[in-house]
Short mmCIF file of C-alpha atoms in Angstrom, two decimals:
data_model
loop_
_atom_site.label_atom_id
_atom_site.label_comp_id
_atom_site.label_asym_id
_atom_site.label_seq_id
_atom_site.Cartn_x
_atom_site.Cartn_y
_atom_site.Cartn_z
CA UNK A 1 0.00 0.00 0.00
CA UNK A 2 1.08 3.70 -0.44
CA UNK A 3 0.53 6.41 2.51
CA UNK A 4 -2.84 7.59 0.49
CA UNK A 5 -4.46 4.08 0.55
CA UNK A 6 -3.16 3.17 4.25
CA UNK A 7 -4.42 7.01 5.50
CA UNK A 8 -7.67 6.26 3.87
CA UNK A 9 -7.88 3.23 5.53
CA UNK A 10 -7.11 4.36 8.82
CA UNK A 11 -9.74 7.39 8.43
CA UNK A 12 -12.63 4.71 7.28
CA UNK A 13 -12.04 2.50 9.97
CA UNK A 14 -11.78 5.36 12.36
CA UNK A 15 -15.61 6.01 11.49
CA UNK A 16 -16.80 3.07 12.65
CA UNK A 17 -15.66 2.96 15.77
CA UNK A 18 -17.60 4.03 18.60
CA UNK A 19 -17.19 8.04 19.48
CA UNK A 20 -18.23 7.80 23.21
CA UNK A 21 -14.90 5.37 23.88
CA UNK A 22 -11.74 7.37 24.67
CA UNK A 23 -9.49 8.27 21.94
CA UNK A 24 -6.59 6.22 22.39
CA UNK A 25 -8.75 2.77 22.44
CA UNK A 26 -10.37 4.17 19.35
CA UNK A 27 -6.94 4.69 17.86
CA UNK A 28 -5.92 1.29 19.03
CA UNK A 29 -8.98 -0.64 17.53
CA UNK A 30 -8.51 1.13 14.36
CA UNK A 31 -5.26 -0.11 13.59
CA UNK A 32 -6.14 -3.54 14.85
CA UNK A 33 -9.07 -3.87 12.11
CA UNK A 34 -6.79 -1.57 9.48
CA UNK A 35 -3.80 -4.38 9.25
CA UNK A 36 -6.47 -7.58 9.82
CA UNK A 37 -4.67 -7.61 13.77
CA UNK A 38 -6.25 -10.23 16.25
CA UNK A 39 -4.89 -7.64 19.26
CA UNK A 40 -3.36 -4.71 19.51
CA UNK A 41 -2.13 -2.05 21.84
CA UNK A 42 -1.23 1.33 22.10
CA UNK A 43 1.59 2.70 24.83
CA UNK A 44 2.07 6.31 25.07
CA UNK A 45 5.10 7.48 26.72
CA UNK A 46 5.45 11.19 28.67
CA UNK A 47 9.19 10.25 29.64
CA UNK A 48 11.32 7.43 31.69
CA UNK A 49 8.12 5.48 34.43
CA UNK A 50 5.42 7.36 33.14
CA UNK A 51 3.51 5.72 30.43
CA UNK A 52 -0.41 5.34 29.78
CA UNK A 53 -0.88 1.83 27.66
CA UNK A 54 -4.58 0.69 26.06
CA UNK A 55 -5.25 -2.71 24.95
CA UNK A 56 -8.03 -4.26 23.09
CA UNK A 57 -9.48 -7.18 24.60
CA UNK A 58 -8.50 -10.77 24.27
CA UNK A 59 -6.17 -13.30 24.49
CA UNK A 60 -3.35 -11.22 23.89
CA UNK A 61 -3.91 -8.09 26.00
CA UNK A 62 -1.83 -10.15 29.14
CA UNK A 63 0.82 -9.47 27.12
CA UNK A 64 1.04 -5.80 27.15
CA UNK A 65 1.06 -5.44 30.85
CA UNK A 66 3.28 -8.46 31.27
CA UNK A 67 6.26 -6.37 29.47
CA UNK A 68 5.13 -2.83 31.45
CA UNK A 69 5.47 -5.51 35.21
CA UNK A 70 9.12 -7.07 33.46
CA UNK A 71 10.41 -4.12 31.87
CA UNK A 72 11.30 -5.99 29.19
CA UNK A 73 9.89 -6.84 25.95
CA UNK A 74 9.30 -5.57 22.42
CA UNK A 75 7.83 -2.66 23.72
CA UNK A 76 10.07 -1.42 26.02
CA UNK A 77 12.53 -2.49 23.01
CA UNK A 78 11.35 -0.54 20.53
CA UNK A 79 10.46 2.43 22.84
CA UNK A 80 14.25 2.78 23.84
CA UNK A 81 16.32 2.18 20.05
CA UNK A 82 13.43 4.28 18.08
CA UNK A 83 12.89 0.47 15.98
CA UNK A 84 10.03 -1.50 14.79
CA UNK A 85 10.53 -4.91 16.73
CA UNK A 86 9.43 -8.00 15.21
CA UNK A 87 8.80 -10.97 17.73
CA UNK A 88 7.52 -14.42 17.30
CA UNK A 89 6.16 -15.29 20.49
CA UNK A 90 6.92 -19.00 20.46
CA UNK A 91 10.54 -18.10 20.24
CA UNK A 92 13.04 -17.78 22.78
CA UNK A 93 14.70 -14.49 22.77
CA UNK A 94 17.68 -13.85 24.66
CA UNK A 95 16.97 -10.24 24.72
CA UNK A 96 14.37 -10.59 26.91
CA UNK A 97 14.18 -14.12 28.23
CA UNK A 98 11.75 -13.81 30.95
CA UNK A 99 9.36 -12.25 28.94
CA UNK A 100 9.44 -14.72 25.61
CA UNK A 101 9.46 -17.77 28.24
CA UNK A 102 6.09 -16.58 30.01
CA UNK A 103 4.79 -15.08 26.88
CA UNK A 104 4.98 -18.51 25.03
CA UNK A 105 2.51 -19.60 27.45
CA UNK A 106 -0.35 -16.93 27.23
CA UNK A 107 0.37 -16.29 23.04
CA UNK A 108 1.67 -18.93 21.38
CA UNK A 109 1.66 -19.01 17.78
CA UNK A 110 1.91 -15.21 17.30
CA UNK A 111 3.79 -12.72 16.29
CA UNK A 112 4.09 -9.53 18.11
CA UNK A 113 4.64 -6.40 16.01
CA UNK A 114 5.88 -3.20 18.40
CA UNK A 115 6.29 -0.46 16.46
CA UNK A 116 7.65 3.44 17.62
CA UNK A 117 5.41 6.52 17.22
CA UNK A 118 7.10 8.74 15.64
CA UNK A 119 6.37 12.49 15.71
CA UNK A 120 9.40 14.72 14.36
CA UNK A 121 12.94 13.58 15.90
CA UNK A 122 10.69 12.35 19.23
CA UNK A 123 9.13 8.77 19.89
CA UNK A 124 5.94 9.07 21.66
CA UNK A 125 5.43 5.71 22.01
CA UNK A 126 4.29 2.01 20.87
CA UNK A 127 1.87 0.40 18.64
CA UNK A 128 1.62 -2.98 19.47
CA UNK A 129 0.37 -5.82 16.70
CA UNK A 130 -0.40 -9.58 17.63
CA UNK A 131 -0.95 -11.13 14.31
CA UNK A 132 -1.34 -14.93 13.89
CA UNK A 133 -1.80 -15.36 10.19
CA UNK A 134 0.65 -13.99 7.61
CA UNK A 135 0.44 -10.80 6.78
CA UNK A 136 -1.00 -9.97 3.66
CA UNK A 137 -1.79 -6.66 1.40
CA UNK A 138 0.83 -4.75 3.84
CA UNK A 139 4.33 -4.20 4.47
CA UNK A 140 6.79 -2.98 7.58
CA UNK A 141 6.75 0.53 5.64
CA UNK A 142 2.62 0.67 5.86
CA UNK A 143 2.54 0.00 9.72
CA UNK A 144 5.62 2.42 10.71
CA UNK A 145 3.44 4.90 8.91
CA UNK A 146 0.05 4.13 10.32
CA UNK A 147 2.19 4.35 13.76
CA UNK A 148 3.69 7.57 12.94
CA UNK A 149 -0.28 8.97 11.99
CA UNK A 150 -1.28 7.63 15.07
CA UNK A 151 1.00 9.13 17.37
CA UNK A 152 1.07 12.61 15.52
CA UNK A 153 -3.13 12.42 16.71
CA UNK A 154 -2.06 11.08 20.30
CA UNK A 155 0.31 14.49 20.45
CA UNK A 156 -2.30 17.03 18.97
CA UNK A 157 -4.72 15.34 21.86
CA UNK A 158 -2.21 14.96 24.45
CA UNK A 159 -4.74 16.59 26.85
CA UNK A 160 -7.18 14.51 26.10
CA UNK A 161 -5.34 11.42 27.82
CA UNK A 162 -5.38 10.21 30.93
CA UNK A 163 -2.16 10.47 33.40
CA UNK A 164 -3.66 10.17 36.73
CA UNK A 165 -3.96 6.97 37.03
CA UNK A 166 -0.19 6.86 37.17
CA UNK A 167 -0.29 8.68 40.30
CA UNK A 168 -0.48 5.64 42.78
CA UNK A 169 2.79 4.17 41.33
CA UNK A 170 4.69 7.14 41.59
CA UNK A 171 3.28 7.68 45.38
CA UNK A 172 3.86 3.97 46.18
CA UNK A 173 7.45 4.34 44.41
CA UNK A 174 7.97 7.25 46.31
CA UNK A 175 6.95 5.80 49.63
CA UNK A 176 9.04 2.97 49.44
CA UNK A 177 12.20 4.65 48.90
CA UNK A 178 10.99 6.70 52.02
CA UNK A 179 10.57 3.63 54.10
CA UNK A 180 13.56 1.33 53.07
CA UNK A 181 15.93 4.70 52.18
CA UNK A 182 16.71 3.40 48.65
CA UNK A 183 16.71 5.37 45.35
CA UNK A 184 12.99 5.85 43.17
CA UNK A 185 14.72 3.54 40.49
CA UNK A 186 15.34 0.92 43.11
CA UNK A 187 11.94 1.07 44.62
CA UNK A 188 9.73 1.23 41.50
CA UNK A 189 11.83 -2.87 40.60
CA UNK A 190 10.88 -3.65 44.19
CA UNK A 191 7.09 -2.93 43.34
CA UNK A 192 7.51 -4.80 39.57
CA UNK A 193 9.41 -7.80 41.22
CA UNK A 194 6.39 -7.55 43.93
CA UNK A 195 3.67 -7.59 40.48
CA UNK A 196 5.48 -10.64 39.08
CA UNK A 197 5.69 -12.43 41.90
CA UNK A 198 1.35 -12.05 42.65
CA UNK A 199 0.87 -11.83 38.41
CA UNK A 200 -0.83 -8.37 39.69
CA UNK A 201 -0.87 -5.05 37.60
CA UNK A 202 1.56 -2.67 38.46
CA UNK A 203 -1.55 -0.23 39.64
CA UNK A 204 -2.75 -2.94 41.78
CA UNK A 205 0.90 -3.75 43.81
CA UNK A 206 0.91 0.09 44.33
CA UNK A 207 -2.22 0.79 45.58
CA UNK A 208 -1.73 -2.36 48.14
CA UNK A 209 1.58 -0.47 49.10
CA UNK A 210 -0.24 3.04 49.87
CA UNK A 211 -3.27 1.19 51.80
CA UNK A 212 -1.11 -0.91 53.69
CA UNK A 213 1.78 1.66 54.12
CA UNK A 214 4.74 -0.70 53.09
CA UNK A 215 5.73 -3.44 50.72
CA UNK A 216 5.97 -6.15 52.72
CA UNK A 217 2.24 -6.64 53.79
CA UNK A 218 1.10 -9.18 56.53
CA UNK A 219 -0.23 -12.35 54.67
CA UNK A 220 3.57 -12.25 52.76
#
């Protein structure tokens, strides 16, 4: 396809999607149905811990938050080199090995696309693909420009999204390094080794941490 024909695309699918749902799940569902996608994901980044991710729903959208608990993955990948990653999930990678070992389990048989939004010289994040049939009627160059499209609408709405449900992290992150006198950075891989351990969201360990006031709670 040419950027007319994958624009168009994009716009027509855009349409039918349903305008009372926030933007970046419309976004997200649009490129999932544009490139025949069985999941897909969208990860906006405002800088280093403080990202906003959408997924659609299914049997891939473990997936997403399983690389945000890790920090590791395709999308962390291809957030921090500025590349479109290509992953089969059924393959180990020694990249990242804890995260192709668990993944195998949840999708096997698919391949992960993660590609940067680009806006200008800036990355403002990831569109995630899981495909399991071979592509067809689009290339690499067609979904690095329906990412690049994407993220220049995620910018021009920027206020539109919504960063506060970060908050609890940072206050969790911040109250641990209070407690145990460590650094942020070594606090916030406390809470994520505390998520992998439970297979909890991120938002969940740090809300546990703020109601119970610590990370180690009673029942551990």
């Amino acid at each position: 396809m040419d950027p007319p024909e994958v624009l168009s695309l994009l716009a027509r699918s855009f349409a039918d999607t349903d305008s009372d749902r926030p933007l970046p799940v419309r976004l997200c569902e649009t490129c999932v149905d544009t490139f025949h996608a069985q999941g897909g994901a969208l990860t906006v980044s405002a800088g280093p811990g403080d990202q906003i991710a959408v997924s659609t729903r299914g049997a891939f959208e473990k997936l997403e938050p399983l690389q945000e608990v890790l920090g590791e993955g395709p999308v962390p990948r291809a957030l921090a080199v500025d590349r479109l990653v290509v992953m089969r999930v059924e393959a180990m990678v020694d990249e990242y090995p804890v995260f192709s070992h668990l993944a195998g389990a949840i999708g096997d048989g698919v391949t992960l696309y993660a590609v940067p939004m680009r806006v200008g010289p800036h990355v403002i994040g990831v569109l995630s693909l899981y495909v399991t049939d071979t592509p067809s009627g689009w290339d690499l160059g067609d979904l690095q420009f329906a990412a690049d499209v994407v993220g220049a609408d995620l910018l021009s709405n920027f206020e539109l999204l919504d960063w506060s449900t970060n908050a609890p992290f940072h206050q969790a992150t911040g109250m641990v390094a209070m407690q145990l006198r460590i650094r942020p950075d070594d606090a916030s891989a406390l809470i994520r080794a505390r998520a992998f351990a439970r297979s909890a969201r991120l938002l969940s360990v740090a809300q546990d941490v703020l109601q119970r006031r610590g990370l180690v709670s009673d029942d551990d």
